[in-house]
Amino acid sequence: MRDPPVNRLLSTLATLSVAAGSLLALPSHALSITSLTPQGEVARVRQIVAKFDQAAVNFGDPKAPAPLSVSCSDAAAGKGTGRWTGEKQWVYDFENDLPPGVRCTVTRIPTFKSGSGAELTGAERYQFNSGGPFVRSVQPSYGKIDEQQLFVLQLSGPATLASVRDNVWCAADGVGERVPVKLIDGADRAALLKSLGNEKAAEKEPLRFVTMQCNRTLTPASKLQIVYGKGVATPSGIANTVERRFNFEVREPFAVSFSCERENAQAACLPLRPMELRFNAPVSRKLASQIELKGGGKTIKPKVDEDNANSDDAVVDSVTFPAPFPEQTQFTITLPAAFQDASARPLAAPQSFPLKTATGLMPPLAKFAASPFGVVERLAEPGGVALMPVTVRRVEPALMVNALTPGKVSDINPQTDAEIIAWYRKVKRYDNSYSVQRKDAAGDVKGPLPKVIDTDNKTSVQTRMLSLLAGQSGVKTLDMPKTDGADPRPFEVVGIPLTPGFHVLEIASQKLGDALLDERYGAGRTMYVRTTALATNLAVHFKLGRENSLAWVTTLDKGKVVANAKVRVSDCRGKEVASGTTDASGIVSLKGISPDAPRCNGADDEDADWGTGAYFVSARARDDKGVEDLAFVWTDWQRGIEPYRFNVPTSLQPEPDRVAHTLFDRTLLRAGETVSM
């Protein structure tokens, strides 16, 4: 007989009920810790992290119990809070980093069960400690130290004085054994900590600050190590297990050094330059000001640094005796009695003073009044000639010898604008540079270049060793006033006569070469001084515009307009851009000139470092006496007279400026009104 459907359904439900009961009766898997950190010795502990092999709680349950308990030897330091950061991770956060010397135990709570009922199994407890005290900072931390230097070691935690004495020492150069340390206490310790601003922190935790010094006087100019060894322990007995060394250098013995500028190492001091005493340790400003320099019947007091001049404890590291001094004069530098540094150390070599020194002759000099370019007013002296001032001293008695030999003044007089521009640019380039590349110099100089004396620098040559005029066609020698006899020229200013026009001037002197050039270049080495000059009675005024430009030519002496002057505008390579002749008002209007002047700094230009974006504007005219005169101006010659200084609106763009103004039908409005504009 077949069972009815209802009986079959009841049978199935009964079977499922039995199966479910069997599942509930199965034992759950045990819960265990897969990792717990930290363990052992760990410095700077702030958190304990425990990770489990399965879900221990329902994540987000605020009432989930802690699986572990934490206890530390320092109850105050061990305060913290536990929390679940996930269903498999529990952390315990300490309120502060654990100080050194703290032991902590993490214990499993036996009654803890997971949400599924799994019991926590495994190790009953875990242990760690925060290690022994280590050095956080040492003072002094840098620089050279005193022979009896005091040190302050700031530790990460308290350390017993006995363990410091036993495990901290000095390792000094030349000493084959450990130098023990001497702990500083009492008033000396208080003063030392106060000087470093540590007195308040040391009052709260005195054992964290070690004040000490090496138990012997250190050797000057030697090396020293402060060794913080293993075994420095906290009061709880936990010791440091890592050795650390701090390096220092003991200062040199107190010494004073003298210096002055000389032509060479064997020469006497230059009378035009100051003399200086330098101290390798600070010296009281009051004591340093008592140093004296005696010579030539005079006593000279030093110039002392004025910083903190009114402070009683002001110190200096040098004094200077200002120049000039008389030539070829013996001097004696005297120190005050009991001269010492700020640490009360006497001079290591007191026999060096009084110190004797001397000045030599004034150095040779040949200097143009203006370089690399100057304008000489041709009619500044009525009835006279234009003169280019040159200051000379101790050079050849006659700076005019046979052509292109040392001790002469050479002159070349370029005529065309292209020649003037080329020479102007070349001299300026040589004046602005101490040296040039040899490959570039080979194209500028006719003749051999100076030999190479520096194997580390074979590609450049000093500009003052090169003559730009030697071998050039059209060069002539100019007369200069001569001195009487064969004595070198005294300090004087002489004039080089110039004809109207543009000149390139160059002085060559072996006296300068002997004094200022390297001896390895050999005897007869020559030094060259150069400039360019324009001797003229004309002035060119130029205004550059977008649509057109304007030039105005006047005389220098009286400011009168110059009619029929030929005006030429060239770019920086000498190519003509525009030209014209001035009218009766001395004015010429010029068109077709771009307001954006070309720059001579392209790769195809021989002076690739020349970056001036300007036009060269020249004017030529004959005066009433038939003398041909020349003047020129670069359009970027406006230093001090720039339009913006006078509130004159300017624009540097070649395109026209567009200025928009908004016109309103009215400016007084109510909220919500419509305005037309």
Short mmCIF file of C-alpha atoms in Angstrom, two decimals, residues 2 87 100 118 148 174 195 247 318 478 546 555 617 658:
data_model
loop_
_atom_site.label_atom_id
_atom_site.label_comp_id
_atom_site.label_asym_id
_atom_site.label_seq_id
_atom_site.Cartn_x
_atom_site.Cartn_y
_atom_site.Cartn_z
CA ARG A 2 1.45 3.32 -0.99
CA GLU A 87 37.18 40.11 12.53
CA PRO A 100 63.15 51.89 27.96
CA ALA A 118 35.49 28.30 19.19
CA GLN A 148 88.37 69.50 28.51
CA GLY A 174 97.44 58.01 20.86
CA SER A 195 73.25 76.75 28.99
CA ASN A 247 83.22 61.08 16.55
CA SER A 318 89.92 88.38 12.92
CA LEU A 478 100.49 106.67 -30.41
CA ARG A 546 56.15 100.55 -34.65
CA THR A 555 76.42 118.77 -31.18
CA VAL A 617 72.47 104.01 -35.28
CA ARG A 658 44.69 96.81 -28.00
#
